[in-house]
């Protein structure tokens, strides 16, 4: 077994590989073509999209792992970059234990990977697996990004446009956000329930003579993570026990905002019930009827003491 520092590489025998990263971290993977860029959403594996051809994320809290079957990667794939991020999405690596990944093949440890000293970075390229002749090699990396997903986007062509399209169905298109505030991946809520919350919210705005809000996937990701965090850790508040705010979560999701606001609720079983409850509360009603906001993300997660947790995140991009 070798310990690889940044830049060091080793040959891989076989095509079934796994990487595990113990600690308060998430793992993600990018599948790259000959141009060194992703070809689209299908090339990204993260907590909300856990598989692609030949790539699988095992999102076990405290010990996430990426499992690769290199012979089953999509045609044209030349590299797989493995990406680490803090589990809460915002704590810099410099305030966390050093992320030390272990790479295995055929049940045998091939290498451990130790990055260089880290500081303010919140996203880290930890390793790459790349073609070399007829085989594959592993290289330890160490490039980090203090600006999170935005930095990764610059290097690999991940789309983090401020105004992503919404398909005709009204359901938002997921955009990857490699950091998250929830300690476990949020269970997916039925899309029609979330769309109903948006529709009911816009109906209230229409009655007040305000413009309709559009669905925003990064705001939805931040909302889903906060709902999951509240359900998993048994708190009900806008700030996490560590003091992470909605502004922190939105920035971690890659959304550069000029205005941001949040509504939360727990226990309501339907979209109609939760929106009615918010409209009966002056503070929540003010957020729904805030003229300055233009976009909305909704998260709904079942579990925890109250059975279901709801989050609305409102925003306007810069």
Short mmCIF file of the C-alpha atoms (twelve columns), coordinates in Angstrom:
data_MODEL
# 
_entry.id   MODEL 
# 
loop_
_atom_site.group_PDB 
_atom_site.id 
_atom_site.type_symbol 
_atom_site.label_atom_id 
_atom_site.label_alt_id 
_atom_site.label_comp_id 
_atom_site.label_asym_id 
_atom_site.label_seq_id 
_atom_site.Cartn_x 
_atom_site.Cartn_y 
_atom_site.Cartn_z 
_atom_site.pdbx_PDB_model_num 
ATOM 1   C CA . UNK A 1   0.000   0.000  0.000   1 
ATOM 2   C CA . UNK A 2   1.299   3.447  -0.929  1 
ATOM 3   C CA . UNK A 3   0.578   6.820  0.635   1 
ATOM 4   C CA . UNK A 4   0.225   9.289  -2.213  1 
ATOM 5   C CA . UNK A 5   0.815   12.996 -1.775  1 
ATOM 6   C CA . UNK A 6   -0.452  15.540 -4.292  1 
ATOM 7   C CA . UNK A 7   0.874   14.816 -7.772  1 
ATOM 8   C CA . UNK A 8   1.981   11.247 -7.046  1 
ATOM 9   C CA . UNK A 9   0.415   8.433  -9.051  1 
ATOM 10  C CA . UNK A 10  0.207   4.668  -9.190  1 
ATOM 11  C CA . UNK A 11  -1.070  2.090  -11.649 1 
ATOM 12  C CA . UNK A 12  -4.361  0.360  -11.003 1 
ATOM 13  C CA . UNK A 13  -4.868  -3.328 -11.611 1 
ATOM 14  C CA . UNK A 14  -8.410  -4.201 -12.582 1 
ATOM 15  C CA . UNK A 15  -11.319 -1.917 -13.307 1 
ATOM 16  C CA . UNK A 16  -13.438 -2.157 -10.143 1 
ATOM 17  C CA . UNK A 17  -12.235 0.528  -7.740  1 
ATOM 18  C CA . UNK A 18  -13.614 2.129  -4.594  1 
ATOM 19  C CA . UNK A 19  -12.649 5.217  -2.611  1 
ATOM 20  C CA . UNK A 20  -13.759 5.803  0.972   1 
ATOM 21  C CA . UNK A 21  -13.393 9.065  2.899   1 
ATOM 22  C CA . UNK A 22  -14.072 8.718  6.647   1 
ATOM 23  C CA . UNK A 23  -15.011 11.798 8.615   1 
ATOM 24  C CA . UNK A 24  -17.350 14.800 8.336   1 
ATOM 25  C CA . UNK A 25  -17.160 14.914 4.550   1 
ATOM 26  C CA . UNK A 26  -19.126 14.322 1.370   1 
ATOM 27  C CA . UNK A 27  -17.784 12.701 -1.785  1 
ATOM 28  C CA . UNK A 28  -18.747 13.517 -5.362  1 
ATOM 29  C CA . UNK A 29  -17.447 12.477 -8.772  1 
ATOM 30  C CA . UNK A 30  -17.125 14.124 -12.178 1 
ATOM 31  C CA . UNK A 31  -16.763 12.020 -15.327 1 
ATOM 32  C CA . UNK A 32  -14.715 13.920 -17.916 1 
ATOM 33  C CA . UNK A 33  -14.185 13.522 -21.632 1 
ATOM 34  C CA . UNK A 34  -11.011 14.144 -23.663 1 
ATOM 35  C CA . UNK A 35  -11.579 17.912 -23.348 1 
ATOM 36  C CA . UNK A 36  -11.417 17.686 -19.548 1 
ATOM 37  C CA . UNK A 37  -15.030 18.772 -19.107 1 
ATOM 38  C CA . UNK A 38  -18.324 17.156 -18.172 1 
ATOM 39  C CA . UNK A 39  -20.709 16.568 -21.056 1 
ATOM 40  C CA . UNK A 40  -23.811 17.301 -18.987 1 
ATOM 41  C CA . UNK A 41  -25.693 16.456 -15.806 1 
ATOM 42  C CA . UNK A 42  -25.271 12.715 -16.388 1 
ATOM 43  C CA . UNK A 43  -21.524 13.071 -15.748 1 
ATOM 44  C CA . UNK A 44  -21.990 14.297 -12.178 1 
ATOM 45  C CA . UNK A 45  -22.493 12.014 -9.185  1 
ATOM 46  C CA . UNK A 46  -23.331 13.621 -5.849  1 
ATOM 47  C CA . UNK A 47  -25.743 13.296 -2.912  1 
ATOM 48  C CA . UNK A 48  -28.824 14.133 -5.002  1 
ATOM 49  C CA . UNK A 49  -27.817 12.095 -8.082  1 
ATOM 50  C CA . UNK A 50  -26.022 9.052  -6.783  1 
ATOM 51  C CA . UNK A 51  -25.182 7.145  -9.922  1 
ATOM 52  C CA . UNK A 52  -23.959 7.437  -13.488 1 
ATOM 53  C CA . UNK A 53  -22.736 4.712  -15.849 1 
ATOM 54  C CA . UNK A 54  -19.891 3.005  -13.995 1 
ATOM 55  C CA . UNK A 55  -20.059 5.317  -10.956 1 
ATOM 56  C CA . UNK A 56  -22.002 4.882  -7.710  1 
ATOM 57  C CA . UNK A 57  -22.047 7.012  -4.553  1 
ATOM 58  C CA . UNK A 58  -22.558 5.203  -1.256  1 
ATOM 59  C CA . UNK A 59  -23.618 8.129  0.940   1 
ATOM 60  C CA . UNK A 60  -23.081 6.580  4.369   1 
ATOM 61  C CA . UNK A 61  -22.899 9.408  6.946   1 
ATOM 62  C CA . UNK A 62  -19.374 9.614  8.325   1 
ATOM 63  C CA . UNK A 63  -17.945 7.244  5.724   1 
ATOM 64  C CA . UNK A 64  -19.037 8.112  2.163   1 
ATOM 65  C CA . UNK A 65  -17.586 6.092  -0.695  1 
ATOM 66  C CA . UNK A 66  -17.446 6.237  -4.484  1 
ATOM 67  C CA . UNK A 67  -17.530 2.880  -6.269  1 
ATOM 68  C CA . UNK A 68  -16.259 2.711  -9.854  1 
ATOM 69  C CA . UNK A 69  -16.570 0.095  -12.557 1 
ATOM 70  C CA . UNK A 70  -14.243 1.652  -15.114 1 
ATOM 71  C CA . UNK A 71  -15.297 -0.751 -17.850 1 
ATOM 72  C CA . UNK A 72  -18.848 0.587  -17.641 1 
ATOM 73  C CA . UNK A 73  -18.132 4.318  -17.893 1 
ATOM 74  C CA . UNK A 74  -20.017 6.155  -20.630 1 
ATOM 75  C CA . UNK A 75  -18.377 6.176  -24.094 1 
ATOM 76  C CA . UNK A 76  -15.647 8.793  -24.382 1 
ATOM 77  C CA . UNK A 77  -14.912 8.990  -20.658 1 
ATOM 78  C CA . UNK A 78  -11.200 9.560  -20.035 1 
ATOM 79  C CA . UNK A 79  -11.012 10.678 -16.405 1 
ATOM 80  C CA . UNK A 80  -12.969 10.535 -13.182 1 
ATOM 81  C CA . UNK A 81  -12.233 13.319 -10.696 1 
ATOM 82  C CA . UNK A 82  -13.161 12.603 -7.088  1 
ATOM 83  C CA . UNK A 83  -14.243 15.630 -5.087  1 
ATOM 84  C CA . UNK A 84  -14.477 16.104 -1.320  1 
ATOM 85  C CA . UNK A 85  -16.484 18.740 0.528   1 
ATOM 86  C CA . UNK A 86  -17.453 19.338 4.171   1 
ATOM 87  C CA . UNK A 87  -20.630 17.546 5.210   1 
ATOM 88  C CA . UNK A 88  -22.253 20.801 6.329   1 
ATOM 89  C CA . UNK A 89  -21.341 22.521 3.074   1 
ATOM 90  C CA . UNK A 90  -19.734 25.591 4.616   1 
ATOM 91  C CA . UNK A 91  -17.077 24.751 7.224   1 
ATOM 92  C CA . UNK A 92  -13.607 25.293 5.688   1 
ATOM 93  C CA . UNK A 93  -11.324 22.273 5.525   1 
ATOM 94  C CA . UNK A 94  -8.852  24.111 7.738   1 
ATOM 95  C CA . UNK A 95  -11.279 23.704 10.651  1 
ATOM 96  C CA . UNK A 96  -11.872 19.987 10.026  1 
ATOM 97  C CA . UNK A 97  -9.753  16.844 10.374  1 
ATOM 98  C CA . UNK A 98  -7.432  16.276 7.421   1 
ATOM 99  C CA . UNK A 99  -9.416  14.348 4.780   1 
ATOM 100 C CA . UNK A 100 -7.590  11.069 4.184   1 
ATOM 101 C CA . UNK A 101 -9.111  8.834  1.533   1 
ATOM 102 C CA . UNK A 102 -8.451  5.140  0.989   1 
ATOM 103 C CA . UNK A 103 -8.534  3.582  -2.489  1 
ATOM 104 C CA . UNK A 104 -9.186  -0.151 -2.821  1 
ATOM 105 C CA . UNK A 105 -9.361  -2.680 -5.643  1 
ATOM 106 C CA . UNK A 106 -10.480 -6.310 -5.404  1 
ATOM 107 C CA . UNK A 107 -10.778 -5.974 -1.636  1 
ATOM 108 C CA . UNK A 108 -7.181  -4.799 -1.258  1 
ATOM 109 C CA . UNK A 109 -6.086  -1.303 -0.239  1 
ATOM 110 C CA . UNK A 110 -4.142  0.242  -3.109  1 
ATOM 111 C CA . UNK A 111 -3.291  3.644  -1.652  1 
ATOM 112 C CA . UNK A 112 -4.133  6.268  0.908   1 
ATOM 113 C CA . UNK A 113 -4.347  9.878  -0.194  1 
ATOM 114 C CA . UNK A 114 -3.324  12.796 1.965   1 
ATOM 115 C CA . UNK A 115 -3.851  16.334 0.611   1 
ATOM 116 C CA . UNK A 116 -1.593  19.300 1.364   1 
ATOM 117 C CA . UNK A 117 -2.447  21.578 4.311   1 
ATOM 118 C CA . UNK A 118 -5.819  23.225 3.738   1 
ATOM 119 C CA . UNK A 119 -7.305  26.499 4.911   1 
ATOM 120 C CA . UNK A 120 -10.409 28.293 3.647   1 
ATOM 121 C CA . UNK A 121 -11.279 25.786 0.914   1 
ATOM 122 C CA . UNK A 122 -14.745 24.204 0.931   1 
ATOM 123 C CA . UNK A 123 -14.335 21.998 -2.159  1 
ATOM 124 C CA . UNK A 124 -11.290 19.810 -2.832  1 
ATOM 125 C CA . UNK A 125 -10.178 17.752 -5.813  1 
ATOM 126 C CA . UNK A 126 -8.867  14.779 -3.885  1 
ATOM 127 C CA . UNK A 127 -7.884  12.385 -6.712  1 
ATOM 128 C CA . UNK A 128 -8.336  11.480 -10.339 1 
ATOM 129 C CA . UNK A 129 -8.459  8.130  -12.102 1 
ATOM 130 C CA . UNK A 130 -7.398  8.428  -15.721 1 
ATOM 131 C CA . UNK A 131 -6.682  6.312  -18.777 1 
ATOM 132 C CA . UNK A 132 -3.067  5.549  -19.591 1 
ATOM 133 C CA . UNK A 133 -2.652  3.283  -22.607 1 
ATOM 134 C CA . UNK A 134 -4.779  0.169  -22.158 1 
ATOM 135 C CA . UNK A 135 -5.054  0.631  -18.388 1 
ATOM 136 C CA . UNK A 136 -5.880  3.153  -15.691 1 
ATOM 137 C CA . UNK A 137 -3.860  5.123  -13.165 1 
ATOM 138 C CA . UNK A 138 -4.622  6.900  -9.910  1 
ATOM 139 C CA . UNK A 139 -3.185  10.344 -9.160  1 
ATOM 140 C CA . UNK A 140 -3.492  12.211 -5.869  1 
ATOM 141 C CA . UNK A 141 -4.646  15.800 -6.316  1 
ATOM 142 C CA . UNK A 142 -4.962  18.689 -3.901  1 
ATOM 143 C CA . UNK A 143 -6.547  21.632 -5.703  1 
ATOM 144 C CA . UNK A 144 -9.041  23.344 -3.427  1 
ATOM 145 C CA . UNK A 145 -11.601 26.092 -3.913  1 
ATOM 146 C CA . UNK A 146 -12.498 28.715 -1.342  1 
ATOM 147 C CA . UNK A 147 -15.445 29.711 -3.557  1 
ATOM 148 C CA . UNK A 148 -16.880 26.192 -3.533  1 
ATOM 149 C CA . UNK A 149 -18.828 24.953 -6.534  1 
ATOM 150 C CA . UNK A 150 -18.143 28.109 -8.541  1 
ATOM 151 C CA . UNK A 151 -14.435 27.303 -8.612  1 
ATOM 152 C CA . UNK A 152 -15.079 23.722 -9.637  1 
ATOM 153 C CA . UNK A 153 -17.400 24.971 -12.367 1 
ATOM 154 C CA . UNK A 154 -14.672 27.102 -13.888 1 
ATOM 155 C CA . UNK A 155 -12.385 24.102 -14.248 1 
ATOM 156 C CA . UNK A 156 -14.794 21.431 -15.446 1 
ATOM 157 C CA . UNK A 157 -17.719 23.162 -17.133 1 
ATOM 158 C CA . UNK A 158 -20.337 22.518 -14.455 1 
ATOM 159 C CA . UNK A 159 -23.334 24.744 -15.231 1 
ATOM 160 C CA . UNK A 160 -24.117 27.143 -12.382 1 
ATOM 161 C CA . UNK A 161 -25.931 29.788 -14.430 1 
ATOM 162 C CA . UNK A 162 -27.810 32.307 -12.269 1 
ATOM 163 C CA . UNK A 163 -31.052 31.654 -14.152 1 
ATOM 164 C CA . UNK A 164 -31.312 27.940 -14.971 1 
ATOM 165 C CA . UNK A 165 -34.194 26.892 -17.200 1 
ATOM 166 C CA . UNK A 166 -37.412 25.430 -15.835 1 
ATOM 167 C CA . UNK A 167 -39.017 22.761 -18.028 1 
ATOM 168 C CA . UNK A 168 -42.609 23.029 -19.178 1 
ATOM 169 C CA . UNK A 169 -43.742 20.613 -16.460 1 
ATOM 170 C CA . UNK A 170 -42.872 23.269 -13.879 1 
ATOM 171 C CA . UNK A 171 -40.388 20.990 -12.140 1 
ATOM 172 C CA . UNK A 172 -36.977 22.464 -11.594 1 
ATOM 173 C CA . UNK A 173 -33.869 20.957 -13.145 1 
ATOM 174 C CA . UNK A 174 -31.431 19.817 -10.420 1 
ATOM 175 C CA . UNK A 175 -28.090 21.598 -10.355 1 
ATOM 176 C CA . UNK A 176 -25.248 19.949 -8.432  1 
ATOM 177 C CA . UNK A 177 -24.204 21.442 -5.142  1 
ATOM 178 C CA . UNK A 178 -21.382 19.454 -3.680  1 
ATOM 179 C CA . UNK A 179 -21.640 20.828 -0.161  1 
ATOM 180 C CA . UNK A 180 -24.736 20.444 1.984   1 
ATOM 181 C CA . UNK A 181 -25.977 21.417 5.402   1 
ATOM 182 C CA . UNK A 182 -27.775 18.149 6.177   1 
ATOM 183 C CA . UNK A 183 -25.751 15.320 7.730   1 
ATOM 184 C CA . UNK A 184 -27.660 12.798 5.629   1 
ATOM 185 C CA . UNK A 185 -28.911 13.098 2.042   1 
ATOM 186 C CA . UNK A 186 -32.455 14.456 1.935   1 
ATOM 187 C CA . UNK A 187 -35.129 12.016 0.808   1 
ATOM 188 C CA . UNK A 188 -36.767 13.227 -2.362  1 
ATOM 189 C CA . UNK A 189 -40.225 14.725 -1.993  1 
ATOM 190 C CA . UNK A 190 -42.744 14.149 -4.780  1 
ATOM 191 C CA . UNK A 191 -42.212 16.844 -7.372  1 
ATOM 192 C CA . UNK A 192 -45.924 17.610 -7.674  1 
ATOM 193 C CA . UNK A 193 -46.112 18.460 -3.947  1 
ATOM 194 C CA . UNK A 194 -43.267 20.957 -4.286  1 
ATOM 195 C CA . UNK A 195 -44.790 22.360 -7.468  1 
ATOM 196 C CA . UNK A 196 -48.081 22.761 -5.589  1 
ATOM 197 C CA . UNK A 197 -46.351 24.825 -2.888  1 
ATOM 198 C CA . UNK A 198 -44.962 27.092 -5.613  1 
ATOM 199 C CA . UNK A 199 -48.382 27.383 -7.279  1 
ATOM 200 C CA . UNK A 200 -50.155 28.193 -3.997  1 
ATOM 201 C CA . UNK A 201 -47.468 30.731 -3.112  1 
ATOM 202 C CA . UNK A 202 -47.873 32.406 -6.492  1 
ATOM 203 C CA . UNK A 203 -51.656 32.450 -6.066  1 
ATOM 204 C CA . UNK A 204 -51.205 34.442 -2.849  1 
ATOM 205 C CA . UNK A 205 -48.805 36.812 -4.605  1 
ATOM 206 C CA . UNK A 206 -51.243 37.266 -7.491  1 
ATOM 207 C CA . UNK A 207 -53.993 38.253 -5.051  1 
ATOM 208 C CA . UNK A 208 -51.623 40.917 -3.718  1 
ATOM 209 C CA . UNK A 209 -50.790 42.156 -7.223  1 
ATOM 210 C CA . UNK A 210 -47.233 40.779 -7.152  1 
ATOM 211 C CA . UNK A 211 -45.258 38.989 -9.851  1 
ATOM 212 C CA . UNK A 212 -45.065 35.203 -9.786  1 
ATOM 213 C CA . UNK A 213 -41.929 33.484 -8.495  1 
ATOM 214 C CA . UNK A 214 -40.025 31.006 -10.649 1 
ATOM 215 C CA . UNK A 215 -38.572 27.708 -9.431  1 
ATOM 216 C CA . UNK A 216 -34.826 27.837 -8.711  1 
ATOM 217 C CA . UNK A 217 -33.010 24.497 -8.263  1 
ATOM 218 C CA . UNK A 218 -30.154 25.796 -6.110  1 
ATOM 219 C CA . UNK A 219 -32.610 27.402 -3.708  1 
ATOM 220 C CA . UNK A 220 -34.533 24.104 -3.728  1 
ATOM 221 C CA . UNK A 221 -31.324 22.241 -2.876  1 
ATOM 222 C CA . UNK A 222 -30.661 24.569 0.064   1 
ATOM 223 C CA . UNK A 223 -34.274 24.169 1.230   1 
ATOM 224 C CA . UNK A 224 -34.194 20.368 0.996   1 
ATOM 225 C CA . UNK A 225 -30.926 20.181 2.912   1 
ATOM 226 C CA . UNK A 226 -32.247 22.331 5.735   1 
ATOM 227 C CA . UNK A 227 -35.446 20.284 6.018   1 
ATOM 228 C CA . UNK A 228 -33.357 17.104 6.117   1 
ATOM 229 C CA . UNK A 229 -31.016 18.594 8.708   1 
ATOM 230 C CA . UNK A 230 -33.884 19.587 11.011  1 
ATOM 231 C CA . UNK A 231 -35.496 16.146 10.688  1 
ATOM 232 C CA . UNK A 232 -32.242 14.270 11.247  1 
ATOM 233 C CA . UNK A 233 -30.907 16.292 14.167  1 
ATOM 234 C CA . UNK A 234 -34.132 17.209 15.934  1 
ATOM 235 C CA . UNK A 235 -34.050 21.005 15.859  1 
ATOM 236 C CA . UNK A 236 -36.486 23.531 14.396  1 
ATOM 237 C CA . UNK A 237 -34.843 26.855 13.598  1 
ATOM 238 C CA . UNK A 238 -33.539 28.938 10.730  1 
ATOM 239 C CA . UNK A 239 -29.952 28.605 11.980  1 
ATOM 240 C CA . UNK A 240 -28.370 25.206 12.616  1 
ATOM 241 C CA . UNK A 241 -26.911 24.395 16.051  1 
ATOM 242 C CA . UNK A 242 -23.540 25.471 14.610  1 
ATOM 243 C CA . UNK A 243 -24.939 28.849 13.565  1 
ATOM 244 C CA . UNK A 244 -25.170 28.150 9.821   1 
ATOM 245 C CA . UNK A 245 -27.786 30.480 8.340   1 
ATOM 246 C CA . UNK A 246 -29.924 30.436 5.217   1 
ATOM 247 C CA . UNK A 247 -27.434 32.846 3.634   1 
ATOM 248 C CA . UNK A 248 -24.627 30.346 4.283   1 
ATOM 249 C CA . UNK A 249 -26.642 27.482 2.809   1 
ATOM 250 C CA . UNK A 250 -27.594 29.438 -0.298  1 
ATOM 251 C CA . UNK A 251 -24.000 30.478 -0.928  1 
ATOM 252 C CA . UNK A 252 -22.864 26.864 -0.481  1 
ATOM 253 C CA . UNK A 253 -25.396 25.843 -3.137  1 
ATOM 254 C CA . UNK A 254 -23.721 28.213 -5.611  1 
ATOM 255 C CA . UNK A 255 -26.413 30.921 -5.630  1 
ATOM 256 C CA . UNK A 256 -25.118 34.513 -5.600  1 
ATOM 257 C CA . UNK A 257 -28.005 36.486 -4.153  1 
ATOM 258 C CA . UNK A 258 -28.991 40.093 -3.656  1 
ATOM 259 C CA . UNK A 259 -32.004 39.173 -1.480  1 
ATOM 260 C CA . UNK A 260 -32.648 35.962 0.451   1 
ATOM 261 C CA . UNK A 261 -35.336 34.909 2.947   1 
ATOM 262 C CA . UNK A 262 -36.617 31.657 4.427   1 
ATOM 263 C CA . UNK A 263 -39.823 30.136 5.805   1 
ATOM 264 C CA . UNK A 264 -39.868 26.873 7.764   1 
ATOM 265 C CA . UNK A 265 -42.698 24.713 9.082   1 
ATOM 266 C CA . UNK A 266 -43.177 21.256 10.582  1 
ATOM 267 C CA . UNK A 267 -46.031 18.803 10.969  1 
ATOM 268 C CA . UNK A 268 -48.307 19.916 8.119   1 
ATOM 269 C CA . UNK A 269 -49.143 17.021 5.803   1 
ATOM 270 C CA . UNK A 270 -50.173 18.852 2.619   1 
ATOM 271 C CA . UNK A 271 -48.973 21.764 0.515   1 
ATOM 272 C CA . UNK A 272 -52.266 23.595 1.033   1 
ATOM 273 C CA . UNK A 273 -52.019 23.231 4.811   1 
ATOM 274 C CA . UNK A 274 -48.456 24.489 5.049   1 
ATOM 275 C CA . UNK A 275 -49.006 27.527 2.794   1 
ATOM 276 C CA . UNK A 276 -52.163 28.431 4.734   1 
ATOM 277 C CA . UNK A 277 -50.162 28.248 7.958   1 
ATOM 278 C CA . UNK A 278 -47.468 30.518 6.583   1 
ATOM 279 C CA . UNK A 279 -50.050 33.029 5.379   1 
ATOM 280 C CA . UNK A 280 -51.557 33.114 8.887   1 
ATOM 281 C CA . UNK A 281 -48.174 34.079 10.374  1 
ATOM 282 C CA . UNK A 282 -47.177 37.735 9.844   1 
ATOM 283 C CA . UNK A 283 -43.463 37.059 9.408   1 
ATOM 284 C CA . UNK A 284 -43.925 34.164 7.000   1 
ATOM 285 C CA . UNK A 285 -46.641 36.032 5.115   1 
ATOM 286 C CA . UNK A 286 -44.261 38.974 4.681   1 
ATOM 287 C CA . UNK A 287 -41.705 36.687 3.025   1 
ATOM 288 C CA . UNK A 288 -44.290 35.222 0.640   1 
ATOM 289 C CA . UNK A 289 -45.477 38.708 -0.305  1 
ATOM 290 C CA . UNK A 290 -42.055 40.320 -0.451  1 
ATOM 291 C CA . UNK A 291 -41.895 42.312 -3.706  1 
ATOM 292 C CA . UNK A 292 -38.106 42.084 -4.025  1 
ATOM 293 C CA . UNK A 293 -37.878 38.286 -4.361  1 
ATOM 294 C CA . UNK A 294 -38.049 36.649 -7.782  1 
ATOM 295 C CA . UNK A 295 -37.275 32.957 -7.265  1 
ATOM 296 C CA . UNK A 296 -38.245 30.160 -4.886  1 
ATOM 297 C CA . UNK A 297 -36.950 26.773 -3.796  1 
ATOM 298 C CA . UNK A 298 -39.031 24.373 -1.710  1 
ATOM 299 C CA . UNK A 299 -37.867 21.429 0.394   1 
ATOM 300 C CA . UNK A 300 -39.999 18.783 2.091   1 
ATOM 301 C CA . UNK A 301 -38.557 15.872 4.074   1 
ATOM 302 C CA . UNK A 302 -40.405 13.235 6.069   1 
ATOM 303 C CA . UNK A 303 -39.070 12.024 9.421   1 
ATOM 304 C CA . UNK A 304 -38.070 13.401 12.786  1 
ATOM 305 C CA . UNK A 305 -40.230 14.376 15.744  1 
ATOM 306 C CA . UNK A 306 -42.881 16.227 13.708  1 
ATOM 307 C CA . UNK A 307 -43.125 13.738 10.861  1 
ATOM 308 C CA . UNK A 308 -42.503 16.210 8.034   1 
ATOM 309 C CA . UNK A 309 -40.364 19.347 7.700   1 
ATOM 310 C CA . UNK A 310 -40.902 22.095 5.124   1 
ATOM 311 C CA . UNK A 311 -38.583 24.884 3.992   1 
ATOM 312 C CA . UNK A 312 -39.122 27.711 1.515   1 
ATOM 313 C CA . UNK A 313 -36.075 29.690 0.372   1 
ATOM 314 C CA . UNK A 314 -36.768 32.930 -1.503  1 
ATOM 315 C CA . UNK A 315 -34.121 34.781 -3.462  1 
ATOM 316 C CA . UNK A 316 -33.150 37.232 -6.142  1 
ATOM 317 C CA . UNK A 317 -29.835 36.750 -7.958  1 
ATOM 318 C CA . UNK A 318 -27.279 39.500 -8.249  1 
# 
